[in-house]
Amino acid sequence: MARSRTSFVCDECGATQAQWMGRCPDCGTWDSLAQFKEPLDAASEVRGGPGIASGPVGGPEATGTPACPIHEIDLTDLPRIPTSIEEVDRVLGGGFVPGSSILLGGDPGIGKSTLLMQVAGALAGAGDGVLYASSEESAAQVRMRAERLGLCGEEASSALYVLAETDLTRVLQEALRLKPRLLILDSIQMAWLGSGSNGGADRGRGSGGGTGAAAQLRRCASELSLLAKKTGMAVVIVGHVTKEGTLAGPKLLEHLVDVVLAFEGDQHHRHRILRGIKNRFGSTQEIGLFQMASDGLEPVNEQLVRLDTEAQPSPGAIIVPTLAGSRCLLAEIQGLTATGFLGSAKRRAAGVDAARLAMLIAVLEKHGGLRLADQDVFVSVAGGLRVLEPGVDLATSLAIAGAHYGRSLEPGTAVFGEVTLSGAVRPAAGAQHRVSEALRRGARRIVLPAGQAEEIDAEHRGRLHEVPRLVDALSLLEPVARQSPEGAPALQTTP
Ligand code: TYD
Ligand code: MG
């Protein structure tokens, strides 16, 4: 008999309570707590108890192996299911691990279904069975997308199964019948599980009620990860991030799965980034870069993107070589300051860390001589990219100061370095990598923290400019002549 732990989960905020209460103490909503039974120690059940299916059991630790010296552990025991889509494999750390559960989160419309259909098509094309369970779209809609992506070829379509179903029990049954190597559920918000299957009471609701509610999501996710562990298939679960942020999305389910991936981007830009947030089998540093085209997602070759050194310098736009795993991307940080109200000036960050931005504004005031208390400050990263490492501090500070003074760096300049609370510029990791990538893509001069030039190959040293403090970097900002486009009519003010 499987042991389980009973808790009560709030449908509104997802908070867990040990006992039932009429009102959620976390968010104050009345009558929102629902009973939730989570199997205790799923892994031990896999080893001890009878499996759902007699398929191979994933993970190197299956069937009670004794402890052994670390050098004797056979690494070939950890098999992978490579997807042959390089950008996806890079983020997963070489492919899906059999028996693992993966949560893919992202805004609605960002391209999750497209990405997974391409993954399904690639695996099916290589002869691996895939079951694509769609709770949001009809089977015909799924097929239409697959045709648009050119995935309905002979070998792919015989191994790729589609099931349009919202009842998770049916999905589990079909998965057990077909025994695919990969099961995709798109999306978990629209799936539901009747009260019988988990022994948990769906208090006060019919079995179809509460779809997308916290307790339902957790119950569905734990059933799916148990299925993965028991049968050895990899299970991908799609979760939308809601407008409010995270509620119905990944946060609630993160601890139930092995890997959490986020698919990000700006709906108005073509670029998309696949990022690992949690990965029990690999690094979370790597990212996958894609662009959305008319026939699906294409990998982006960052190596081909070059700096436009002939472009007019614009105040508040600074180029920074930023590290993402084994890659170095050139990002453009854009700043803007505008008159605001003293005491309630706005600070808005898109693509950089908001808390870090507040700190840099304070450092600019204290050590850079800027007065920003009555200025609204906006910072964003071009192309919908997100750069969260401290190596971009110096570029962010220069973007704000440049916007404030109407100044810019000499065209073709790239900047990196961390800024400390005392106004010093501290060395950033991977200096050599950043410098060589920036120069290779057309940068002519690199501004970097004092003391880091010696880490760089001698041949490049002539192009480096070291700055010990933030003020030294600020003094490199040059006035930008405001030019009106030639032949453009002057603005008329009508009386
Ligand atoms: P979709 O994968 O359905 O997003 P999600 O599952 O995350 O909600 O696709 C999102 C958008 O991508 C949709 O508005 C249409 C667009 N799109 C393309 O531009 N090219 C394509 O080849 C496909 C399939 C979709
Ligand atoms: Mg979708």
Coordinates of N, CA, C and O and ligand atoms in Angstrom, one line a residue, residues 107-114 145 148-149 292-296, ligand 1:
D107 N 4.8 32.2 -21.2 CA 3.6 32.9 -21.4 C 2.8 32.2 -22.5 O 3.4 31.6 -23.4
P108 N 1.5 32.4 -22.5 CA 0.7 31.9 -23.6 C 1.1 32.5 -24.9 O 1.4 33.7 -25.0
G109 N 1.2 31.7 -25.9 CA 1.5 32.2 -27.3 C 2.9 32.4 -27.6 O 3.3 32.9 -28.6
I110 N 3.8 32.0 -26.6 CA 5.2 32.2 -26.8 C 5.8 31.2 -27.8 O 6.9 31.4 -28.4
G111 N 5.2 30.0 -27.9 CA 5.7 29.0 -28.8 C 6.0 27.6 -28.1 O 6.8 26.8 -28.7
K112 N 5.4 27.4 -27.0 CA 5.7 26.1 -26.3 C 5.2 24.9 -27.1 O 6.0 24.0 -27.3
S113 N 4.0 25.0 -27.6 CA 3.5 23.9 -28.4 C 4.3 23.7 -29.6 O 4.5 22.5 -30.0
T114 N 4.7 24.8 -30.2 CA 5.5 24.6 -31.4 C 6.8 23.9 -31.2 O 7.2 23.0 -31.9
R145 N -0.7 22.1 -37.1 CA 0.5 22.7 -36.7 C 1.7 21.8 -37.2 O 2.7 22.2 -37.7
R148 N 2.3 22.3 -40.7 CA 3.0 23.6 -41.0 C 4.5 23.5 -40.7 O 5.3 24.1 -41.3
L149 N 4.8 22.6 -39.7 CA 6.2 22.4 -39.3 C 6.9 21.4 -40.2 O 8.0 21.0 -40.0
M292 N 11.4 32.7 -34.1 CA 10.1 32.1 -34.6 C 10.0 32.5 -36.1 O 10.1 33.7 -36.4
A293 N 9.9 31.6 -36.9 CA 9.7 31.8 -38.4 C 8.4 31.3 -38.8 O 7.6 30.7 -38.0
S294 N 8.0 31.5 -40.1 CA 6.7 31.0 -40.5 C 6.6 29.5 -40.5 O 5.5 29.0 -40.4
D295 N 7.7 28.8 -40.5 CA 7.6 27.3 -40.5 C 8.3 26.8 -39.2 O 9.0 25.8 -39.2
G296 N 8.1 27.5 -38.1 CA 8.5 27.0 -36.8 C 9.7 27.7 -36.2 O 10.1 28.7 -36.7
Ligands
TYD1 P1 2.2 28.2 -29.9 O1 3.2 27.2 -30.0 O2 0.8 27.8 -30.1 O3 2.3 29.0 -28.5 P2 2.0 28.4 -27.0 O4 1.8 26.9 -27.1 O5 3.2 28.8 -26.2 O6 0.8 29.1 -26.5 O7 2.5 29.4 -31.0 C1 2.6 30.7 -30.7 C2 2.6 31.6 -31.9 O8 3.6 31.3 -32.8 C3 1.3 31.7 -32.6 O9 0.7 32.9 -32.4 C4 1.7 31.5 -34.1 C5 3.2 31.6 -34.1 N1 3.8 30.6 -35.0 C6 4.6 31.0 -36.0 O10 4.9 32.2 -36.1 N2 5.2 30.1 -36.9 C7 4.9 28.8 -36.8 O11 5.4 28.0 -37.5 C8 4.0 28.4 -35.8 C9 3.6 26.9 -35.6 C10 3.4 29.3 -34.9

